[in-house]
Amino acid sequence: MIGGWEDIRAEVLRRIRVRDWPPGDLIPTEEALAIEFGCARATVNRALRELAEAGVLERRRKAGTRVAMLPIRKATLDIPVIRQEIEARGQTHAFRLLQQHEGPPPVPVASRLGLPATARLIYLETLHLADGQPFVLETRWLNPAVLPAPLPDFAALSANEWLVTHIAYATGDIAFSAQTATAHEATIMGLSPHAALFITERTTWTAEAPITFVRLAHAPGYRVQTMV
Amino acid sequence: MIGGWEDIRAEVLRRIRVRDWPPGDLIPTEEALAIEFGCARATVNRALRELAEAGVLERRRKAGTRVAMLPIRKATLDIPVIRQEIEARGQTHAFRLLQQHEGPPPVPVASRLGLPATARLIYLETLHLADGQPFVLETRWLNPAVLPAPLPDFAALSANEWLVTHIAYATGDIAFSAQTATAHEATIMGLSPHAALFITERTTWTAEAPITFVRLAHAPGYRVQTMV
DNA sequence: GAGTGGTCTAGACCACCTC
DNA sequence: AGGTGGTCTAGACCACTCT
């Protein structure tokens, strides 16, 4: 019994998997499928649209709907606030503000934010602890020109958290990479030299102006996981 | 002028960003918004549903729609085939099959695939090159019991690519981490010892049986990037 | 019990694109 | 020029869950 759009999505995916409709193949039109499944075309549209967003189908007006030749998998990751991430593991979160000062950013940071190297930004270096053990080192540059005054005491309230409640829902981009720990990082986080760190870098923007660039250096063992 | 569901989504997001509707706030019902915007409720539903999927809104029947308190950002990553990824950089792809044999997998691999440690799997070790330089080392275990026969010559056709066209659209999970290069990896990829590698691990399943586990060790400098 | 979102319908018009 | 997907409508019923 085929009921709602989720059943239709499952049935279409099944036909693709058993190679009833192999990669590159043109599948029936929405109207034809609606007749076959005995439902409205809007219901078929919902199912096929979800599969297209997942990269399984390619749809073009007039040309029809094809099974994607090279399935670019779309993996979706959750990027939570650090405190939330630690507490979700059943550990207690704490943090220490290691440095705070104002001045011009390093050139790579300035260029990422699209600001001149002479801009004055606030630099924050914060170590986050999970059950007292170093979890992630956060190095952040903030653009005070676009932040709501007054700024809080970042030794008492993590910048990571303050931004969520004050600059929520801005746009930005995220990048992941692996880097060898610097001597500074190894000392602060209590790691052996040359430890491999998982690096998350995020740039955040409002409509017009850059807000912040943050680099998170995660202690060894950190994993980012997803379900496809 | 407010037209389609994308305009409604933009307007709702604008009100959230200017804190017209701050985090935790209950926003008007679909019906109320449909009246305000002069459109059908289904159109408002489409806009709010997209924002809920992006983690901006939280919706519950009867309780209504709220602006999310802790915005868990959903980052979407594209996971392309290796050849495609290299060619997208304007480089030429080549690969060398370094090892191929059949036998029981290491315990961690067996447990990830949910197979007994006595299972016989095919082990493949492939080095992918971009413009002749080591790009990623692929170590893969294949479950021959669920693969369509005959298997190809993996020295001529990359397993990475063969699976796409023969086992497309299976389910699985993906994990990212950072690891220090082993002596073996450093030698093969021509890296200094202790280089930090970006690791991608993927497990792939059909409905019932595990198909393959693959570990990709990316050369230093590799980045995974996304737009939010 | 009642209010809210989730979904479906039957029809319509339109944008886009291949033919 | 015509076929296909993209979207919208007005209405309806249902599932869920808060009160």
GROMACS .gro file of C-alpha atoms (C1' of nucleotides) in nm:
model
  494
    1MET     CA    1   0.000   0.000   0.000
    2ILE     CA    2   0.151   0.329  -0.109
    3GLY     CA    3   0.035   0.614   0.107
    4GLY     CA    4   0.208   0.947   0.151
    5TRP     CA    5   0.503   1.115  -0.011
    6GLU     CA    6   0.750   0.927   0.207
    7ASP     CA    7   0.625   0.596   0.068
    8ILE     CA    8   0.663   0.731  -0.282
    9ARG     CA    9   1.016   0.850  -0.208
   10ALA     CA   10   1.101   0.505  -0.070
   11GLU     CA   11   0.952   0.328  -0.372
   12VAL     CA   12   1.140   0.549  -0.619
   13LEU     CA   13   1.462   0.497  -0.425
   14ARG     CA   14   1.399   0.122  -0.427
   15ARG     CA   15   1.361   0.117  -0.804
   16ILE     CA   16   1.685   0.310  -0.836
   17ARG     CA   17   1.870   0.075  -0.604
   18VAL     CA   18   1.756  -0.241  -0.780
   19ARG     CA   19   1.861  -0.072  -1.105
   20ASP     CA   20   1.508  -0.072  -1.236
   21TRP     CA   21   1.600   0.288  -1.313
   22PRO     CA   22   1.979   0.287  -1.356
   23PRO     CA   23   2.199   0.597  -1.330
   24GLY     CA   24   2.140   0.835  -1.618
   25ASP     CA   25   1.797   0.694  -1.687
   26LEU     CA   26   1.496   0.914  -1.750
   27ILE     CA   27   1.217   0.825  -1.510
   28PRO     CA   28   0.843   0.878  -1.573
   29THR     CA   29   0.695   1.225  -1.542
   30GLU     CA   30   0.527   1.344  -1.225
   31GLU     CA   31   0.190   1.307  -1.390
   32ALA     CA   32   0.255   0.948  -1.495
   33LEU     CA   33   0.376   0.855  -1.148
   34ALA     CA   34   0.077   1.027  -0.990
   35ILE     CA   35  -0.152   0.810  -1.199
   36GLU     CA   36   0.046   0.495  -1.120
   37PHE     CA   37   0.047   0.563  -0.746
   38GLY     CA   38  -0.307   0.696  -0.744
   39CYS     CA   39  -0.225   1.028  -0.581
   40ALA     CA   40  -0.204   1.395  -0.669
   41ARG     CA   41   0.088   1.527  -0.870
   42ALA     CA   42   0.187   1.754  -0.580
   43THR     CA   43   0.253   1.446  -0.369
   44VAL     CA   44   0.483   1.296  -0.631
   45ASN     CA   45   0.649   1.636  -0.666
   46ARG     CA   46   0.726   1.645  -0.294
   47ALA     CA   47   0.887   1.301  -0.306
   48LEU     CA   48   1.096   1.369  -0.618
   49ARG     CA   49   1.200   1.711  -0.491
   50GLU     CA   50   1.343   1.560  -0.173
   51LEU     CA   51   1.538   1.304  -0.374
   52ALA     CA   52   1.670   1.579  -0.600
   53GLU     CA   53   1.785   1.780  -0.298
   54ALA     CA   54   1.964   1.471  -0.173
   55GLY     CA   55   2.151   1.448  -0.503
   56VAL     CA   56   1.984   1.125  -0.616
   57LEU     CA   57   1.782   1.279  -0.899
   58GLU     CA   58   1.847   1.561  -1.144
   59ARG     CA   59   1.544   1.755  -1.256
   60ARG     CA   60   1.506   2.004  -1.539
   61ARG     CA   61   1.194   2.151  -1.687
   62LYS     CA   62   1.097   1.995  -2.014
   63ALA     CA   63   1.396   1.761  -2.001
   64GLY     CA   64   1.240   1.554  -1.724
   65THR     CA   65   1.385   1.375  -1.423
   66ARG     CA   66   1.699   1.160  -1.443
   67VAL     CA   67   1.880   0.936  -1.198
   68ALA     CA   68   2.205   1.120  -1.119
   69MET     CA   69   2.510   0.974  -1.293
   70LEU     CA   70   2.766   1.076  -1.033
   71PRO     CA   71   2.588   1.079  -0.703
   72ILE     CA   72   2.744   1.364  -0.508
   73ARG     CA   73   2.648   1.264  -0.160
   74LYS     CA   74   2.518   1.545   0.052
   75ALA     CA   75   2.627   1.488   0.409
   76THR     CA   76   2.459   1.701   0.672
   77LEU     CA   77   2.649   1.789   0.985
   78ASP     CA   78   2.524   1.948   1.304
   79ILE     CA   79   2.745   2.229   1.433
   80PRO     CA   80   2.642   2.285   1.794
   81VAL     CA   81   2.764   2.534   2.049
   82ILE     CA   82   3.071   2.397   2.228
   83ARG     CA   83   2.907   2.382   2.568
   84GLN     CA   84   2.613   2.193   2.420
   85GLU     CA   85   2.845   1.951   2.244
   86ILE     CA   86   3.036   1.871   2.563
   87GLU     CA   87   2.724   1.836   2.773
   88ALA     CA   88   2.572   1.605   2.514
   89ARG     CA   89   2.859   1.368   2.593
   90GLY     CA   90   2.763   1.373   2.957
   91GLN     CA   91   3.066   1.579   3.051
   92THR     CA   92   3.086   1.912   3.228
   93HIS     CA   93   3.193   2.218   3.038
   94ALA     CA   94   3.430   2.486   3.162
   95PHE     CA   95   3.648   2.738   2.986
   96ARG     CA   96   3.938   2.970   3.051
   97LEU     CA   97   3.999   3.299   2.872
   98LEU     CA   98   4.371   3.291   2.797
   99GLN     CA   99   4.417   3.613   2.604
  100GLN     CA  100   4.219   3.920   2.507
  101HIS     CA  101   4.348   4.224   2.325
  102GLU     CA  102   4.262   4.461   2.044
  103GLY     CA  103   4.465   4.527   1.735
  104PRO     CA  104   4.514   4.455   1.366
  105PRO     CA  105   4.456   4.092   1.262
  106PRO     CA  106   4.706   3.869   1.084
  107VAL     CA  107   4.687   3.907   0.708
  108PRO     CA  108   4.514   3.570   0.641
  109VAL     CA  109   4.241   3.655   0.892
  110ALA     CA  110   4.193   4.003   0.748
  111SER     CA  111   4.163   3.869   0.396
  112ARG     CA  112   3.911   3.606   0.498
  113LEU     CA  113   3.698   3.871   0.660
  114GLY     CA  114   3.746   4.106   0.368
  115LEU     CA  115   3.884   4.376   0.593
  116PRO     CA  116   4.198   4.588   0.554
  117ALA     CA  117   4.495   4.464   0.755
  118THR     CA  118   4.477   4.789   0.949
  119ALA     CA  119   4.132   4.715   1.093
  120ARG     CA  120   4.118   4.695   1.469
  121LEU     CA  121   3.967   4.367   1.585
  122ILE     CA  122   3.926   4.204   1.924
  123TYR     CA  123   4.131   3.889   1.966
  124LEU     CA  124   4.015   3.621   2.209
  125GLU     CA  125   4.187   3.296   2.295
  126THR     CA  126   3.973   3.056   2.494
  127LEU     CA  127   4.042   2.701   2.609
  128HIS     CA  128   3.734   2.485   2.652
  129LEU     CA  129   3.752   2.193   2.895
  130ALA     CA  130   3.546   1.875   2.913
  131ASP     CA  131   3.555   1.727   3.262
  132GLY     CA  132   3.863   1.939   3.321
  133GLN     CA  133   4.053   1.806   3.020
  134PRO     CA  134   4.142   2.029   2.724
  135PHE     CA  135   3.878   1.978   2.458
  136VAL     CA  136   3.917   2.256   2.207
  137LEU     CA  137   4.122   2.574   2.174
  138GLU     CA  138   3.917   2.861   2.033
  139THR     CA  139   4.098   3.153   1.871
  140ARG     CA  140   3.863   3.424   1.757
  141TRP     CA  141   3.871   3.766   1.598
  142LEU     CA  142   3.568   3.985   1.651
  143ASN     CA  143   3.471   4.293   1.453
  144PRO     CA  144   3.361   4.542   1.723
  145ALA     CA  145   3.218   4.778   1.461
  146VAL     CA  146   2.916   4.554   1.405
  147LEU     CA  147   2.866   4.415   1.754
  148PRO     CA  148   2.596   4.538   1.992
  149ALA     CA  149   2.747   4.733   2.282
  150PRO     CA  150   2.828   4.680   2.557
  151LEU     CA  151   3.046   4.377   2.511
  152PRO     CA  152   3.030   4.132   2.801
  153ASP     CA  153   3.315   4.008   3.018
  154PHE     CA  154   3.439   3.724   2.800
  155ALA     CA  155   3.615   3.569   3.099
  156ALA     CA  156   3.272   3.507   3.252
  157LEU     CA  157   3.068   3.439   2.937
  158SER     CA  158   3.222   3.245   2.649
  159ALA     CA  159   3.228   3.436   2.322
  160ASN     CA  160   3.108   3.119   2.158
  161GLU     CA  161   2.791   3.136   2.363
  162TRP     CA  162   2.741   3.512   2.370
  163LEU     CA  163   2.742   3.530   1.991
  164VAL     CA  164   2.469   3.269   1.966
  165THR     CA  165   2.224   3.476   2.162
  166HIS     CA  166   2.323   3.812   2.016
  167ILE     CA  167   2.414   3.746   1.653
  168ALA     CA  168   2.207   3.438   1.586
  169TYR     CA  169   2.122   3.333   1.235
  170ALA     CA  170   2.385   3.514   1.040
  171THR     CA  171   2.536   3.355   0.731
  172GLY     CA  172   2.886   3.219   0.694
  173ASP     CA  173   3.100   2.936   0.580
  174ILE     CA  174   3.273   2.647   0.754
  175ALA     CA  175   3.589   2.458   0.662
  176PHE     CA  176   3.747   2.147   0.813
  177SER     CA  177   4.110   2.044   0.791
  178ALA     CA  178   4.388   1.869   0.980
  179GLN     CA  179   4.693   2.050   1.111
  180THR     CA  180   4.993   1.964   1.322
  181ALA     CA  181   4.981   2.127   1.664
  182THR     CA  182   5.209   2.425   1.707
  183ALA     CA  183   5.440   2.437   2.008
  184HIS     CA  184   5.205   2.693   2.163
  185GLU     CA  185   4.902   2.469   2.112
  186ALA     CA  186   5.080   2.160   2.237
  187THR     CA  187   5.180   2.341   2.556
  188ILE     CA  188   4.838   2.490   2.624
  189MET     CA  189   4.648   2.168   2.555
  190GLY     CA  190   4.905   1.937   2.713
  191LEU     CA  191   4.974   1.743   2.395
  192SER     CA  192   5.280   1.574   2.261
  193PRO     CA  193   5.452   1.780   1.990
  194HIS     CA  194   5.332   1.706   1.637
  195ALA     CA  195   4.989   1.593   1.756
  196ALA     CA  196   4.732   1.599   1.474
  197LEU     CA  197   4.453   1.847   1.544
  198PHE     CA  198   4.114   1.859   1.380
  199ILE     CA  199   4.057   2.220   1.276
  200THR     CA  200   3.722   2.391   1.224
  201GLU     CA  201   3.729   2.742   1.078
  202ARG     CA  202   3.420   2.955   1.054
  203THR     CA  203   3.362   3.298   0.907
  204THR     CA  204   3.037   3.475   0.996
  205TRP     CA  205   2.874   3.768   0.822
  206THR     CA  206   2.573   3.991   0.856
  207ALA     CA  207   2.414   4.119   0.539
  208GLU     CA  208   2.704   4.354   0.472
  209ALA     CA  209   2.980   4.336   0.731
  210PRO     CA  210   3.199   4.055   0.866
  211ILE     CA  211   3.131   3.967   1.229
  212THR     CA  212   3.385   3.711   1.335
  213PHE     CA  213   3.640   3.454   1.230
  214VAL     CA  214   3.698   3.162   1.461
  215ARG     CA  215   3.941   2.874   1.452
  216LEU     CA  216   3.868   2.570   1.668
  217ALA     CA  217   4.158   2.331   1.729
  218HIS     CA  218   4.012   2.007   1.860
  219ALA     CA  219   4.212   1.773   2.081
  220PRO     CA  220   4.320   1.440   1.926
  221GLY     CA  221   4.043   1.182   1.911
  222TYR     CA  222   3.780   1.432   1.805
  223ARG     CA  223   3.542   1.308   1.535
  224VAL     CA  224   3.268   1.469   1.332
  225GLN     CA  225   3.008   1.217   1.234
  226THR     CA  226   2.700   1.209   1.016
  227MET     CA  227   2.435   0.977   0.883
  228VAL     CA  228   2.360   0.969   0.513
  229MET     CA  229   0.593   4.302  -0.262
  230ILE     CA  230   0.587   3.956  -0.113
  231GLY     CA  231   0.549   3.686  -0.377
  232GLY     CA  232   0.638   3.321  -0.338
  233TRP     CA  233   0.753   3.103  -0.053
  234GLU     CA  234   1.114   3.219  -0.089
  235ASP     CA  235   1.011   3.576  -0.020
  236ILE     CA  236   0.819   3.461   0.285
  237ARG     CA  237   1.119   3.264   0.407
  238ALA     CA  238   1.340   3.571   0.360
  239GLU     CA  239   1.094   3.797   0.542
  240VAL     CA  240   1.064   3.557   0.838
  241LEU     CA  241   1.442   3.523   0.855
  242ARG     CA  242   1.473   3.903   0.845
  243ARG     CA  243   1.237   3.942   1.139
  244ILE     CA  244   1.440   3.685   1.332
  245ARG     CA  245   1.768   3.859   1.253
  246VAL     CA  246   1.650   4.203   1.358
  247ARG     CA  247   1.520   4.036   1.677
  248ASP     CA  248   1.163   4.124   1.593
  249TRP     CA  249   1.116   3.759   1.684
  250PRO     CA  250   1.399   3.680   1.927
  251PRO     CA  251   1.523   3.329   2.007
  252GLY     CA  252   1.265   3.129   2.200
  253ASP     CA  253   0.981   3.347   2.078
  254LEU     CA  254   0.656   3.203   1.953
  255ILE     CA  255   0.580   3.333   1.606
  256PRO     CA  256   0.231   3.367   1.453
  257THR     CA  257   0.052   3.059   1.324
  258GLU     CA  258   0.062   2.957   0.960
  259GLU     CA  259  -0.293   3.078   0.917
  260ALA     CA  260  -0.218   3.420   1.063
  261LEU     CA  261   0.087   3.463   0.844
  262ALA     CA  262  -0.106   3.348   0.538
  263ILE     CA  263  -0.359   3.624   0.603
  264GLU     CA  264  -0.085   3.883   0.663
  265PHE     CA  265   0.104   3.790   0.348
  266GLY     CA  266  -0.212   3.738   0.144
  267CYS     CA  267  -0.130   3.386   0.034
  268ALA     CA  268  -0.239   3.027   0.096
  269ARG     CA  269  -0.141   2.848   0.414
  270ALA     CA  270   0.049   2.588   0.209
  271THR     CA  271   0.284   2.861   0.089
  272VAL     CA  272   0.360   2.973   0.443
  273ASN     CA  273   0.403   2.609   0.539
  274ARG     CA  274   0.665   2.559   0.271
  275ALA     CA  275   0.865   2.860   0.392
  276LEU     CA  276   0.849   2.769   0.760
  277ARG     CA  277   0.926   2.405   0.690
  278GLU     CA  278   1.248   2.499   0.512
  279LEU     CA  279   1.354   2.719   0.802
  280ALA     CA  280   1.276   2.438   1.046
  281GLU     CA  281   1.489   2.196   0.844
  282ALA     CA  282   1.773   2.448   0.856
  283GLY     CA  283   1.748   2.451   1.235
  284VAL     CA  284   1.623   2.809   1.259
  285LEU     CA  285   1.270   2.725   1.376
  286GLU     CA  286   1.129   2.455   1.599
  287ARG     CA  287   0.780   2.340   1.515
  288ARG     CA  288   0.542   2.125   1.714
  289ARG     CA  289   0.176   2.058   1.659
  290LYS     CA  290  -0.045   2.249   1.893
  291ALA     CA  291   0.255   2.416   2.058
  292GLY     CA  292   0.324   2.632   1.753
  293THR     CA  293   0.643   2.755   1.592
  294ARG     CA  294   0.933   2.899   1.793
  295VAL     CA  295   1.262   3.059   1.702
  296ALA     CA  296   1.526   2.803   1.802
  297MET     CA  297   1.709   2.891   2.124
  298LEU     CA  298   2.034   2.713   2.043
  299PRO     CA  299   2.069   2.724   1.669
  300ILE     CA  300   2.239   2.398   1.577
  301ARG     CA  301   2.377   2.490   1.241
  302LYS     CA  302   2.324   2.230   0.974
  303ALA     CA  303   2.621   2.231   0.743
  304THR     CA  304   2.582   2.044   0.417
  305LEU     CA  305   2.887   1.892   0.257
  306ASP     CA  306   2.927   1.745  -0.088
  307ILE     CA  307   3.109   1.412  -0.094
  308PRO     CA  308   3.211   1.358  -0.455
  309VAL     CA  309   3.392   1.070  -0.618
  310ILE     CA  310   3.769   1.121  -0.587
  311ARG     CA  311   3.829   1.150  -0.960
  312GLN     CA  312   3.555   1.410  -0.984
  313GLU     CA  313   3.699   1.603  -0.691
  314ILE     CA  314   4.045   1.616  -0.846
  315GLU     CA  315   3.919   1.709  -1.191
  316ALA     CA  316   3.706   1.985  -1.041
  317ARG     CA  317   4.035   2.144  -0.930
  318GLY     CA  318   4.158   2.138  -1.287
  319GLN     CA  319   4.407   1.861  -1.212
  320THR     CA  320   4.444   1.523  -1.374
  321HIS     CA  321   4.354   1.212  -1.181
  322ALA     CA  322   4.553   0.890  -1.174
  323PHE     CA  323   4.574   0.605  -0.926
  324ARG     CA  324   4.790   0.309  -0.840
  325LEU     CA  325   4.664  -0.013  -0.683
  326LEU     CA  326   4.923  -0.085  -0.414
  327GLN     CA  327   4.780  -0.396  -0.253
  328GLN     CA  328   4.497  -0.642  -0.305
  329HIS     CA  329   4.433  -0.956  -0.106
  330GLU     CA  330   4.154  -1.147   0.061
  331GLY     CA  331   4.129  -1.241   0.425
  332PRO     CA  332   3.983  -1.158   0.764
  333PRO     CA  333   3.963  -0.788   0.847
  334PRO     CA  334   4.116  -0.619   1.150
  335VAL     CA  335   3.884  -0.627   1.449
  336PRO     CA  336   3.788  -0.256   1.435
  337VAL     CA  337   3.687  -0.290   1.072
  338ALA     CA  338   3.489  -0.607   1.136
  339SER     CA  339   3.302  -0.448   1.424
  340ARG     CA  340   3.218  -0.139   1.221
  341LEU     CA  341   3.074  -0.356   0.948
  342GLY     CA  342   2.896  -0.577   1.200
  343LEU     CA  343   3.070  -0.887   1.067
  344PRO     CA  344   3.251  -1.164   1.255
  345ALA     CA  345   3.629  -1.126   1.260
  346THR     CA  346   3.647  -1.451   1.064
  347ALA     CA  347   3.467  -1.306   0.760
  348ARG     CA  348   3.669  -1.305   0.441
  349LEU     CA  349   3.687  -0.959   0.288
  350ILE     CA  350   3.877  -0.812  -0.003
  351TYR     CA  351   4.137  -0.556   0.099
  352LEU     CA  352   4.238  -0.286  -0.146
  353GLU     CA  353   4.498  -0.016  -0.098
  354THR     CA  354   4.491   0.254  -0.364
  355LEU     CA  355   4.689   0.574  -0.394
  356HIS     CA  356   4.517   0.853  -0.584
  357LEU     CA  357   4.731   1.116  -0.753
  358ALA     CA  358   4.647   1.472  -0.856
  359ASP     CA  359   4.882   1.591  -1.131
  360GLY     CA  360   5.111   1.309  -1.027
  361GLN     CA  361   5.129   1.417  -0.662
  362PRO     CA  362   4.987   1.196  -0.383
  363PHE     CA  363   4.639   1.324  -0.305
  364VAL     CA  364   4.468   1.061  -0.095
  365LEU     CA  365   4.543   0.709   0.022
  366GLU     CA  366   4.236   0.486   0.004
  367THR     CA  367   4.226   0.172   0.217
  368ARG     CA  368   3.912  -0.029   0.161
  369TRP     CA  369   3.753  -0.355   0.272
  370LEU     CA  370   3.490  -0.499   0.043
  371ASN     CA  371   3.232  -0.763   0.132
  372PRO     CA  372   3.236  -0.996  -0.173
  373ALA     CA  373   2.923  -1.176  -0.053
  374VAL     CA  374   2.701  -0.883  -0.153
  375LEU     CA  375   2.884  -0.759  -0.462
  376PRO     CA  376   2.770  -0.828  -0.816
  377ALA     CA  377   3.003  -1.072  -0.992
  378PRO     CA  378   3.233  -1.056  -1.171
  379LEU     CA  379   3.453  -0.812  -0.989
  380PRO     CA  380   3.656  -0.588  -1.220
  381ASP     CA  381   4.033  -0.550  -1.233
  382PHE     CA  382   4.078  -0.290  -0.962
  383ALA     CA  383   4.419  -0.201  -1.102
  384ALA     CA  384   4.244  -0.071  -1.413
  385LEU     CA  385   3.922   0.064  -1.259
  386SER     CA  386   3.930   0.235  -0.921
  387ALA     CA  387   3.712   0.069  -0.658
  388ASN     CA  388   3.597   0.416  -0.563
  389GLU     CA  389   3.453   0.460  -0.909
  390TRP     CA  390   3.330   0.106  -0.971
  391LEU     CA  391   3.118   0.113  -0.657
  392VAL     CA  392   2.947   0.433  -0.764
  393THR     CA  393   2.811   0.279  -1.079
  394HIS     CA  394   2.731  -0.061  -0.931
  395ILE     CA  395   2.620   0.002  -0.573
  396ALA     CA  396   2.494   0.357  -0.605
  397TYR     CA  397   2.253   0.503  -0.357
  398ALA     CA  398   2.315   0.276  -0.062
  399THR     CA  399   2.300   0.413   0.291
  400GLY     CA  400   2.590   0.466   0.524
  401ASP     CA  401   2.764   0.699   0.759
  402ILE     CA  402   3.063   0.927   0.730
  403ALA     CA  403   3.309   1.044   0.995
  404PHE     CA  404   3.589   1.299   0.979
  405SER     CA  405   3.890   1.318   1.205
  406ALA     CA  406   4.257   1.412   1.215
  407GLN     CA  407   4.534   1.156   1.260
  408THR     CA  408   4.910   1.156   1.257
  409ALA     CA  409   5.054   0.979   0.954
  410THR     CA  410   5.191   0.633   1.022
  411ALA     CA  411   5.540   0.549   0.897
  412HIS     CA  412   5.378   0.345   0.621
  413GLU     CA  413   5.157   0.634   0.512
  414ALA     CA  414   5.441   0.886   0.529
  415THR     CA  415   5.654   0.666   0.305
  416ILE     CA  416   5.386   0.597   0.049
  417MET     CA  417   5.267   0.956   0.026
  418GLY     CA  418   5.613   1.111   0.051
  419LEU     CA  419   5.537   1.305   0.369
  420SER     CA  420   5.747   1.408   0.662
  421PRO     CA  421   5.689   1.187   0.967
  422HIS     CA  422   5.415   1.312   1.201
  423ALA     CA  423   5.231   1.490   0.920
  424ALA     CA  424   4.868   1.562   1.011
  425LEU     CA  425   4.627   1.378   0.782
  426PHE     CA  426   4.261   1.457   0.730
  427ILE     CA  427   4.075   1.126   0.759
  428THR     CA  428   3.741   1.041   0.606
  429GLU     CA  429   3.586   0.708   0.706
  430ARG     CA  430   3.275   0.574   0.539
  431THR     CA  431   3.071   0.264   0.602
  432THR     CA  432   2.820   0.162   0.337
  433TRP     CA  433   2.525  -0.075   0.372
  434THR     CA  434   2.253  -0.223   0.160
  435ALA     CA  435   1.921  -0.293   0.326
  436GLU     CA  436   2.064  -0.583   0.521
  437ALA     CA  437   2.432  -0.645   0.460
  438PRO     CA  438   2.745  -0.432   0.490
  439ILE     CA  439   2.911  -0.354   0.157
  440THR     CA  440   3.231  -0.171   0.228
  441PHE     CA  441   3.436   0.026   0.477
  442VAL     CA  442   3.676   0.282   0.337
  443ARG     CA  443   3.932   0.506   0.501
  444LEU     CA  444   4.062   0.802   0.304
  445ALA     CA  445   4.382   0.964   0.430
  446HIS     CA  446   4.411   1.303   0.264
  447ALA     CA  447   4.746   1.471   0.209
  448PRO     CA  448   4.823   1.780   0.421
  449GLY     CA  449   4.652   2.093   0.299
  450TYR     CA  450   4.325   1.918   0.224
  451ARG     CA  451   4.013   2.111   0.325
  452VAL     CA  452   3.645   2.031   0.331
  453GLN     CA  453   3.439   2.343   0.286
  454THR     CA  454   3.075   2.438   0.297
  455MET     CA  455   2.845   2.735   0.277
  456VAL     CA  456   2.579   2.785   0.543
  457DG     C1'  457  -1.111   1.904   2.395
  458DA     C1'  458  -0.918   2.207   2.098
  459DG     C1'  459  -0.550   2.435   1.852
  460DT     C1'  460  -0.165   2.372   1.567
  461DG     C1'  461   0.119   2.184   1.215
  462DG     C1'  462   0.150   1.786   0.844
  463DT     C1'  463  -0.026   1.635   0.452
  464DC     C1'  464  -0.319   1.552   0.058
  465DT     C1'  465  -0.626   1.697  -0.338
  466DA     C1'  466  -0.776   1.881  -0.788
  467DG     C1'  467  -0.698   2.229  -1.048
  468DA     C1'  468  -0.450   2.608  -1.238
  469DC     C1'  469  -0.090   2.910  -1.426
  470DC     C1'  470   0.371   2.989  -1.527
  471DA     C1'  471   0.893   2.952  -1.619
  472DC     C1'  472   1.194   2.718  -1.840
  473DC     C1'  473   1.389   2.443  -2.165
  474DT     C1'  474   1.435   2.110  -2.524
  475DC     C1'  475   1.269   2.002  -2.962
  476DA     C1'  476   0.578   2.532  -2.981
  477DG     C1'  477   0.493   2.226  -2.662
  478DG     C1'  478   0.617   1.937  -2.268
  479DT     C1'  479   0.795   1.933  -1.813
  480DG     C1'  480   0.875   2.070  -1.354
  481DG     C1'  481   0.785   2.470  -1.001
  482DT     C1'  482   0.463   2.683  -0.760
  483DC     C1'  483   0.026   2.853  -0.587
  484DT     C1'  484  -0.469   2.803  -0.429
  485DA     C1'  485  -0.874   2.683  -0.144
  486DG     C1'  486  -1.025   2.345   0.093
  487DA     C1'  487  -1.011   1.934   0.361
  488DC     C1'  488  -0.885   1.576   0.693
  489DC     C1'  489  -0.571   1.398   1.010
  490DA     C1'  490  -0.192   1.352   1.383
  491DC     C1'  491  -0.015   1.525   1.752
  492DT     C1'  492   0.012   1.734   2.187
  493DC     C1'  493  -0.077   2.088   2.508
  494DT     C1'  494  -0.421   2.234   2.842
   0.00000   0.00000   0.00000
